[in-house]
């Protein structure tokens, strides 16, 4: 959610244990170009998913999103495809860190709240109020607070832009 405090989009719902090979299949890992990778996100589970989504949409999934390999290609591909955020009840540890390093917003919600969100719902995430609004169901959800340093990474666009900014400030 680069430098944005609010985002509005449609929900695409997935189950539990969505691994990085489902997010971006290994056969596409011959590049690290995020724009090329984006064209193939969720391809093995949803076909031409890239052409079904709109910039600003959300992926909502059950527990253990991003399990599997430690590659940064998965969160990079989601970010470049225009996914505003991934909402899940838990994330694989390495995916969690890679998401922030690449500038992809991820939010942890209770499993109960994840269960209440349906595919096609329209959500709005407000980072200032720490609240998600489900405009379709007229419900509100809270998510686990994002540590301040992780917010700095997101606002910078990821770890590399953050580091470049820090170096420029020191010069």
PDB file of C-alpha atoms in Angstrom, residues 11-115:
ATOM      1  CA  UNK A  11     -12.028  -9.713  -2.088  1.00  0.00           C
ATOM      2  CA  UNK A  12     -10.640 -12.867  -3.648  1.00  0.00           C
ATOM      3  CA  UNK A  13     -10.927 -15.693  -1.132  1.00  0.00           C
ATOM      4  CA  UNK A  14      -8.524 -18.620  -0.706  1.00  0.00           C
ATOM      5  CA  UNK A  15      -8.257 -21.473   1.783  1.00  0.00           C
ATOM      6  CA  UNK A  16      -5.488 -22.452   4.178  1.00  0.00           C
ATOM      7  CA  UNK A  17      -1.865 -23.389   3.513  1.00  0.00           C
ATOM      8  CA  UNK A  18      -1.534 -21.392   0.296  1.00  0.00           C
ATOM      9  CA  UNK A  19       2.102 -22.006  -0.492  1.00  0.00           C
ATOM     10  CA  UNK A  20       4.481 -19.926  -2.570  1.00  0.00           C
ATOM     11  CA  UNK A  21       4.274 -22.455  -5.434  1.00  0.00           C
ATOM     12  CA  UNK A  22       0.548 -21.713  -5.689  1.00  0.00           C
ATOM     13  CA  UNK A  23       1.179 -17.965  -5.558  1.00  0.00           C
ATOM     14  CA  UNK A  24       3.776 -18.163  -8.346  1.00  0.00           C
ATOM     15  CA  UNK A  25       4.653 -21.515  -9.909  1.00  0.00           C
ATOM     16  CA  UNK A  26       8.316 -22.541  -9.969  1.00  0.00           C
ATOM     17  CA  UNK A  27       8.314 -22.699 -13.782  1.00  0.00           C
ATOM     18  CA  UNK A  28       8.207 -18.872 -13.845  1.00  0.00           C
ATOM     19  CA  UNK A  29      11.137 -18.316 -11.513  1.00  0.00           C
ATOM     20  CA  UNK A  30      13.619 -17.790 -14.335  1.00  0.00           C
ATOM     21  CA  UNK A  31      13.045 -14.051 -13.848  1.00  0.00           C
ATOM     22  CA  UNK A  32      12.864 -11.691 -10.918  1.00  0.00           C
ATOM     23  CA  UNK A  33      10.976  -9.081 -12.964  1.00  0.00           C
ATOM     24  CA  UNK A  34       7.897  -8.441 -10.847  1.00  0.00           C
ATOM     25  CA  UNK A  35       5.797  -7.301 -13.803  1.00  0.00           C
ATOM     26  CA  UNK A  36       6.430 -10.589 -15.624  1.00  0.00           C
ATOM     27  CA  UNK A  37       5.836 -12.658 -12.494  1.00  0.00           C
ATOM     28  CA  UNK A  38       2.580 -10.813 -11.785  1.00  0.00           C
ATOM     29  CA  UNK A  39       1.001 -12.159 -14.973  1.00  0.00           C
ATOM     30  CA  UNK A  40       1.130 -15.677 -13.502  1.00  0.00           C
ATOM     31  CA  UNK A  41      -0.060 -15.251  -9.897  1.00  0.00           C
ATOM     32  CA  UNK A  42      -2.374 -17.971  -8.618  1.00  0.00           C
ATOM     33  CA  UNK A  43      -2.399 -19.422 -12.144  1.00  0.00           C
ATOM     34  CA  UNK A  44      -2.421 -23.073 -11.054  1.00  0.00           C
ATOM     35  CA  UNK A  45      -5.376 -22.554  -8.714  1.00  0.00           C
ATOM     36  CA  UNK A  46      -7.436 -19.879 -10.534  1.00  0.00           C
ATOM     37  CA  UNK A  47      -6.362 -19.997 -14.184  1.00  0.00           C
ATOM     38  CA  UNK A  48      -6.063 -16.472 -15.577  1.00  0.00           C
ATOM     39  CA  UNK A  49      -6.323 -14.837 -12.148  1.00  0.00           C
ATOM     40  CA  UNK A  50      -4.156 -11.893 -13.208  1.00  0.00           C
ATOM     41  CA  UNK A  51      -6.779 -10.774 -15.731  1.00  0.00           C
ATOM     42  CA  UNK A  52      -9.639 -11.281 -13.265  1.00  0.00           C
ATOM     43  CA  UNK A  53      -8.310  -8.930 -10.601  1.00  0.00           C
ATOM     44  CA  UNK A  54      -8.215  -5.155 -10.485  1.00  0.00           C
ATOM     45  CA  UNK A  55      -5.530  -2.968  -8.952  1.00  0.00           C
ATOM     46  CA  UNK A  56      -6.414  -2.488  -5.283  1.00  0.00           C
ATOM     47  CA  UNK A  57      -8.105  -5.873  -4.773  1.00  0.00           C
ATOM     48  CA  UNK A  58      -7.461  -8.011  -1.701  1.00  0.00           C
ATOM     49  CA  UNK A  59      -6.579 -11.643  -1.194  1.00  0.00           C
ATOM     50  CA  UNK A  60      -8.197 -13.086   1.936  1.00  0.00           C
ATOM     51  CA  UNK A  61      -7.022 -16.503   3.064  1.00  0.00           C
ATOM     52  CA  UNK A  62      -7.168 -18.877   5.981  1.00  0.00           C
ATOM     53  CA  UNK A  63      -4.147 -19.743   8.109  1.00  0.00           C
ATOM     54  CA  UNK A  64      -0.554 -20.263   7.011  1.00  0.00           C
ATOM     55  CA  UNK A  65      -0.546 -18.098   3.890  1.00  0.00           C
ATOM     56  CA  UNK A  66       2.801 -18.119   2.077  1.00  0.00           C
ATOM     57  CA  UNK A  67       4.133 -21.405   3.416  1.00  0.00           C
ATOM     58  CA  UNK A  68       6.663 -23.344   1.364  1.00  0.00           C
ATOM     59  CA  UNK A  69       9.823 -21.920  -0.085  1.00  0.00           C
ATOM     60  CA  UNK A  70      11.554 -18.752   1.040  1.00  0.00           C
ATOM     61  CA  UNK A  71      11.586 -17.027  -2.344  1.00  0.00           C
ATOM     62  CA  UNK A  72      10.764 -13.327  -2.532  1.00  0.00           C
ATOM     63  CA  UNK A  73       9.127 -13.852  -5.926  1.00  0.00           C
ATOM     64  CA  UNK A  74       5.734 -14.610  -4.340  1.00  0.00           C
ATOM     65  CA  UNK A  75       5.093 -11.330  -2.485  1.00  0.00           C
ATOM     66  CA  UNK A  76       6.784  -9.372  -5.271  1.00  0.00           C
ATOM     67  CA  UNK A  77       4.431 -10.895  -7.857  1.00  0.00           C
ATOM     68  CA  UNK A  78       1.361 -10.104  -5.721  1.00  0.00           C
ATOM     69  CA  UNK A  79       2.472  -6.516  -5.210  1.00  0.00           C
ATOM     70  CA  UNK A  80       3.241  -5.977  -8.897  1.00  0.00           C
ATOM     71  CA  UNK A  81      -0.146  -7.469  -9.841  1.00  0.00           C
ATOM     72  CA  UNK A  82      -1.783  -4.692  -7.851  1.00  0.00           C
ATOM     73  CA  UNK A  83      -2.949  -6.660  -4.836  1.00  0.00           C
ATOM     74  CA  UNK A  84      -3.452  -3.993  -2.154  1.00  0.00           C
ATOM     75  CA  UNK A  85      -3.044  -6.403   0.749  1.00  0.00           C
ATOM     76  CA  UNK A  86      -3.236 -10.026   1.789  1.00  0.00           C
ATOM     77  CA  UNK A  87      -5.415 -10.690   4.839  1.00  0.00           C
ATOM     78  CA  UNK A  88      -4.981 -13.967   6.694  1.00  0.00           C
ATOM     79  CA  UNK A  89      -5.228 -15.404  10.186  1.00  0.00           C
ATOM     80  CA  UNK A  90      -1.510 -16.303   9.992  1.00  0.00           C
ATOM     81  CA  UNK A  91       1.438 -16.078   7.640  1.00  0.00           C
ATOM     82  CA  UNK A  92       4.460 -18.277   7.179  1.00  0.00           C
ATOM     83  CA  UNK A  93       7.370 -16.586   8.941  1.00  0.00           C
ATOM     84  CA  UNK A  94       9.601 -16.148   5.888  1.00  0.00           C
ATOM     85  CA  UNK A  95       6.714 -14.939   3.706  1.00  0.00           C
ATOM     86  CA  UNK A  96       5.832 -12.398   6.409  1.00  0.00           C
ATOM     87  CA  UNK A  97       9.300 -10.884   6.298  1.00  0.00           C
ATOM     88  CA  UNK A  98       9.588 -11.085   2.507  1.00  0.00           C
ATOM     89  CA  UNK A  99       6.244  -9.302   2.141  1.00  0.00           C
ATOM     90  CA  UNK A 100       7.430  -6.294   4.124  1.00  0.00           C
ATOM     91  CA  UNK A 101      10.827  -6.384   2.395  1.00  0.00           C
ATOM     92  CA  UNK A 102       9.111  -6.123  -0.999  1.00  0.00           C
ATOM     93  CA  UNK A 103       6.545  -3.558   0.178  1.00  0.00           C
ATOM     94  CA  UNK A 104       3.473  -5.828   0.138  1.00  0.00           C
ATOM     95  CA  UNK A 105       0.962  -5.056   2.867  1.00  0.00           C
ATOM     96  CA  UNK A 106      -0.152  -8.105   4.846  1.00  0.00           C
ATOM     97  CA  UNK A 107      -2.617  -7.997   7.728  1.00  0.00           C
ATOM     98  CA  UNK A 108      -3.390 -10.604  10.380  1.00  0.00           C
ATOM     99  CA  UNK A 109      -7.025 -10.932  11.426  1.00  0.00           C
ATOM    100  CA  UNK A 110      -8.713 -13.429  13.694  1.00  0.00           C
ATOM    101  CA  UNK A 111      -9.891 -16.595  11.953  1.00  0.00           C
ATOM    102  CA  UNK A 112     -13.427 -15.646  12.963  1.00  0.00           C
ATOM    103  CA  UNK A 113     -13.150 -12.375  11.009  1.00  0.00           C
ATOM    104  CA  UNK A 114     -11.541 -14.145   8.037  1.00  0.00           C
ATOM    105  CA  UNK A 115     -14.511 -16.560   8.022  1.00  0.00           C
TER     106      UNK A 115
END
